[in-house]
Coordinates of C-alpha atoms in Angstrom, one line a residue:
Chain A
I1 CA 11.9 -13.6 -5.9
L2 CA 13.2 -10.1 -5.7
N3 CA 10.0 -8.2 -5.4
V4 CA 6.5 -8.7 -4.2
E5 CA 4.5 -10.4 -7.0
Q6 CA 0.8 -11.2 -7.2
S7 CA -1.2 -13.3 -9.5
P8 CA -3.5 -13.2 -11.2
Q9 CA -3.7 -9.5 -11.9
S10 CA -7.4 -9.7 -12.4
L11 CA -10.1 -12.1 -11.9
H12 CA -13.8 -12.4 -12.7
V13 CA -15.9 -14.8 -10.8
Q14 CA -19.7 -15.5 -10.5
E15 CA -21.4 -14.7 -7.2
G16 CA -21.2 -17.7 -4.9
D17 CA -18.0 -19.1 -6.3
S18 CA -14.9 -19.5 -4.2
T19 CA -11.6 -18.1 -5.3
N20 CA -8.1 -17.6 -4.3
F21 CA -5.0 -15.7 -5.4
T22 CA -1.3 -15.7 -4.7
C23 CA 1.3 -13.4 -3.3
S24 CA 5.0 -14.2 -3.6
F25 CA 7.6 -12.3 -1.7
P26 CA 11.4 -12.6 -0.9
S27 CA 11.7 -15.3 1.8
S28 CA 15.1 -13.9 3.0
N29 CA 15.0 -11.2 5.6
F30 CA 11.3 -11.6 6.0
Y31 CA 9.5 -9.7 8.8
A32 CA 5.8 -9.8 8.0
L33 CA 3.1 -9.9 5.3
H34 CA 0.0 -7.9 5.2
W35 CA -3.1 -8.2 3.0
Y36 CA -5.1 -5.1 2.2
R37 CA -8.5 -4.6 0.4
W38 CA -8.6 -1.6 -1.9
E39 CA -12.0 -0.3 -3.2
T40 CA -12.3 2.1 -5.9
A41 CA -12.2 5.8 -4.7
K42 CA -11.2 4.7 -1.3
S43 CA -8.0 4.1 0.5
P44 CA -6.6 0.6 1.0
E45 CA -7.6 -1.1 4.3
A46 CA -5.8 -3.8 6.3
L47 CA -7.2 -7.4 6.2
F48 CA -4.6 -9.5 7.9
V49 CA -1.1 -9.3 9.4
M50 CA 0.9 -12.5 9.2
T51 CA 4.3 -13.1 10.6
L52 CA 4.8 -16.8 11.4
N53 CA 5.4 -19.7 8.9
G54 CA 2.2 -21.6 8.7
D55 CA 0.0 -18.8 9.8
E56 CA -3.6 -18.9 9.1
K57 CA -6.0 -16.0 9.5
K58 CA -9.7 -15.7 8.9
K59 CA -12.2 -12.8 8.8
G60 CA -15.7 -13.9 7.7
R61 CA -15.5 -15.5 4.3
I62 CA -11.9 -14.4 3.7
S63 CA -8.9 -16.3 5.0
A64 CA -5.1 -16.3 4.2
T65 CA -2.2 -18.6 4.7
L66 CA 1.5 -17.9 5.0
N67 CA 4.6 -19.9 3.9
T68 CA 7.7 -17.9 4.8
K69 CA 10.1 -20.7 3.8
E70 CA 9.1 -20.7 0.2
G71 CA 7.9 -17.1 0.2
Y72 CA 4.3 -17.1 -0.6
S73 CA 0.9 -16.4 0.8
Y74 CA -2.6 -17.3 -0.4
L75 CA -5.8 -15.4 0.0
Y76 CA -9.1 -17.3 -0.2
I77 CA -12.6 -15.9 -0.5
K78 CA -15.4 -18.4 0.1
G79 CA -18.8 -17.8 -1.7
S80 CA -17.9 -14.5 -3.3
Q81 CA -20.3 -11.7 -3.1
P82 CA -20.5 -8.5 -5.3
E83 CA -19.3 -6.5 -2.4
D84 CA -16.1 -8.4 -2.4
S85 CA -15.1 -6.7 -5.7
A86 CA -12.1 -4.7 -5.0
T87 CA -8.3 -4.9 -5.5
Y88 CA -6.5 -7.2 -3.0
L89 CA -2.9 -6.1 -2.1
C90 CA -0.2 -7.8 -0.3
A91 CA 2.7 -6.0 1.3
S92 CA 6.1 -7.4 2.5
Y93 CA 7.8 -5.8 5.3
S94 CA 11.6 -5.6 5.3
G95 CA 14.5 -3.4 6.2
G96 CA 14.0 -3.7 9.9
Y97 CA 10.3 -3.3 9.6
Q98 CA 10.4 0.1 8.0
K99 CA 10.2 -0.6 4.2
V100 CA 6.9 -1.7 3.0
T101 CA 6.6 -2.9 -0.5
F102 CA 3.3 -3.7 -2.2
G103 CA 2.5 -6.1 -4.9
I104 CA 0.6 -4.9 -8.0
G105 CA -2.6 -6.3 -6.6
T106 CA -5.3 -8.7 -7.8
K107 CA -8.4 -7.0 -9.1
L108 CA -11.4 -9.1 -8.3
Q109 CA -14.8 -8.6 -9.9
V110 CA -17.8 -10.7 -8.7
I111 CA -20.5 -11.0 -11.2
P112 CA -24.0 -11.1 -9.7
Chain B
S1 CA -7.5 8.3 17.7
Q2 CA -5.1 8.7 14.9
T3 CA -5.9 10.5 11.6
I4 CA -4.0 11.2 8.5
H5 CA -4.7 14.2 6.1
Q6 CA -3.4 14.6 2.7
W7 CA -3.9 17.5 0.4
P8 CA -4.7 18.7 -2.2
A9 CA -7.2 16.0 -3.3
T10 CA -6.9 16.7 -7.0
L11 CA -4.7 19.0 -9.1
V12 CA -4.0 19.6 -12.8
Q13 CA -0.5 21.0 -13.4
P14 CA 1.4 21.9 -16.6
V15 CA 4.6 20.1 -17.6
G16 CA 7.5 21.9 -16.1
S17 CA 5.6 23.4 -13.2
P18 CA 6.5 22.6 -9.4
L19 CA 4.6 20.3 -7.2
S20 CA 4.0 20.1 -3.5
L21 CA 1.7 17.5 -1.9
E22 CA 1.4 17.6 1.9
C23 CA 0.5 15.1 4.5
T24 CA 0.1 15.3 8.2
V25 CA -0.7 12.7 10.9
E26 CA -2.3 13.4 14.1
G27 CA -2.7 11.4 17.4
T28 CA 0.6 9.6 17.3
S29 CA 4.3 10.4 17.5
N30 CA 7.4 9.2 15.7
P31 CA 5.3 7.4 12.9
N32 CA 6.9 5.8 9.8
L33 CA 5.8 7.9 6.9
Y34 CA 5.4 6.7 3.3
W35 CA 4.6 8.2 -0.2
Y36 CA 3.2 5.7 -2.7
R37 CA 2.1 6.4 -6.3
Q38 CA -0.3 4.4 -8.5
A39 CA 0.1 5.0 -12.2
A40 CA -2.5 4.0 -14.6
G41 CA -2.8 0.2 -14.6
R42 CA -0.2 -0.4 -12.1
G43 CA -0.1 -1.2 -8.4
L44 CA 1.2 0.8 -5.5
Q45 CA 4.8 1.9 -6.0
L46 CA 6.8 2.9 -3.0
L47 CA 8.4 6.4 -3.6
F48 CA 9.8 7.4 -0.2
Y49 CA 9.8 6.4 3.3
S50 CA 10.8 8.1 6.5
V51 CA 11.6 6.8 10.0
G52 CA 12.3 10.2 11.5
I53 CA 12.6 13.9 11.0
G54 CA 15.0 14.6 8.2
Q55 CA 15.4 10.9 7.4
I56 CA 14.3 10.1 3.9
S57 CA 14.8 6.9 2.0
S58 CA 14.2 7.0 -1.8
E59 CA 13.1 3.9 -3.7
V60 CA 12.9 5.1 -7.3
P61 CA 15.2 7.5 -9.1
Q62 CA 13.0 10.3 -10.4
N63 CA 12.4 14.0 -10.3
L64 CA 10.5 13.8 -7.1
S65 CA 11.8 14.5 -3.7
A66 CA 10.4 14.2 -0.2
S67 CA 11.0 16.0 3.1
R68 CA 9.9 15.6 6.7
P69 CA 10.4 18.9 8.4
Q70 CA 8.4 17.9 11.4
D71 CA 7.6 14.6 13.1
R72 CA 4.2 14.3 11.7
Q73 CA 4.5 16.1 8.4
F74 CA 5.7 14.5 5.1
I75 CA 5.8 16.5 1.9
L76 CA 6.3 15.4 -1.7
S77 CA 7.7 17.8 -4.0
S78 CA 9.0 18.3 -7.6
K79 CA 10.7 21.3 -9.2
K80 CA 9.6 20.4 -12.8
L81 CA 6.8 17.9 -13.4
L82 CA 6.8 15.5 -16.3
L83 CA 3.9 13.9 -18.0
S84 CA 4.9 10.6 -16.5
D85 CA 4.4 12.0 -13.0
S86 CA 0.6 11.8 -13.4
G87 CA -1.0 9.4 -11.1
F88 CA -2.7 8.8 -7.7
Y89 CA -0.4 9.6 -4.8
L90 CA -1.1 8.1 -1.4
C91 CA 0.6 9.2 1.9
A92 CA 0.5 6.6 4.6
W93 CA 1.7 6.0 8.1
R94 CA 2.4 3.2 10.5
R95 CA 3.8 2.6 13.9
Q96 CA 7.1 1.0 14.1
G97 CA 7.1 -2.8 14.5
R98 CA 6.1 -5.5 12.1
L99 CA 2.7 -6.1 13.5
H100 CA 1.5 -2.7 12.8
T101 CA -0.5 -2.1 9.5
I102 CA -0.4 0.9 7.3
Y103 CA -3.1 3.6 7.2
F104 CA -3.5 5.6 4.2
G105 CA -4.5 9.1 3.5
E106 CA -7.4 10.0 1.1
G107 CA -5.0 10.3 -1.9
S108 CA -4.2 13.1 -4.4
W109 CA -4.9 12.8 -8.1
L110 CA -2.3 14.5 -10.1
T111 CA -2.8 15.1 -13.8
V112 CA 0.1 16.7 -15.7
V113 CA -0.8 18.3 -18.9

């Protein structure tokens, strides 16, 4: 993996469904992985900061895991709600912590 | 507390005209500064980042340039805009260190006509 890749690019789920999506990143020279939530007409906001292999973070119904050896992270949303509709971005930190590269994002739409 | 301001919020520019987007950060010193662009249907593309005054790293060859004349000021420029420069531009900052997240400005919508 040379760049930060996210899948799927878009996702439609019914209210109440649980869902997850993937971020793949270069495993060499890894420093940190961050997840952001980006709502339309707003600026992206940070969800999680993850640095250690095996890290698990949780905020309410949203959680994330990290595998630095194989270069991927999963974001999970349990019991999706319409207000969860947003684009979820992951960002890989490299270059001595300075360079921050984002994936294309996963656009989630929760249907009431 | 720290704040980031970016302007103008929207602009419509003709092809071949110059561009200047400005960004300032308040309440911190020696931040890392970033310019990102979201083109239609695409994610956030890193354009430039800076770790200090006068230190600019460019990620994508293009007709854009960036400058950091002061510690907390970051400017995105172009001498001649192309249609492909249209998009949503975001300035961002973060403290140095891997645990610090990025904070984004309000964004600037650029339409080149």
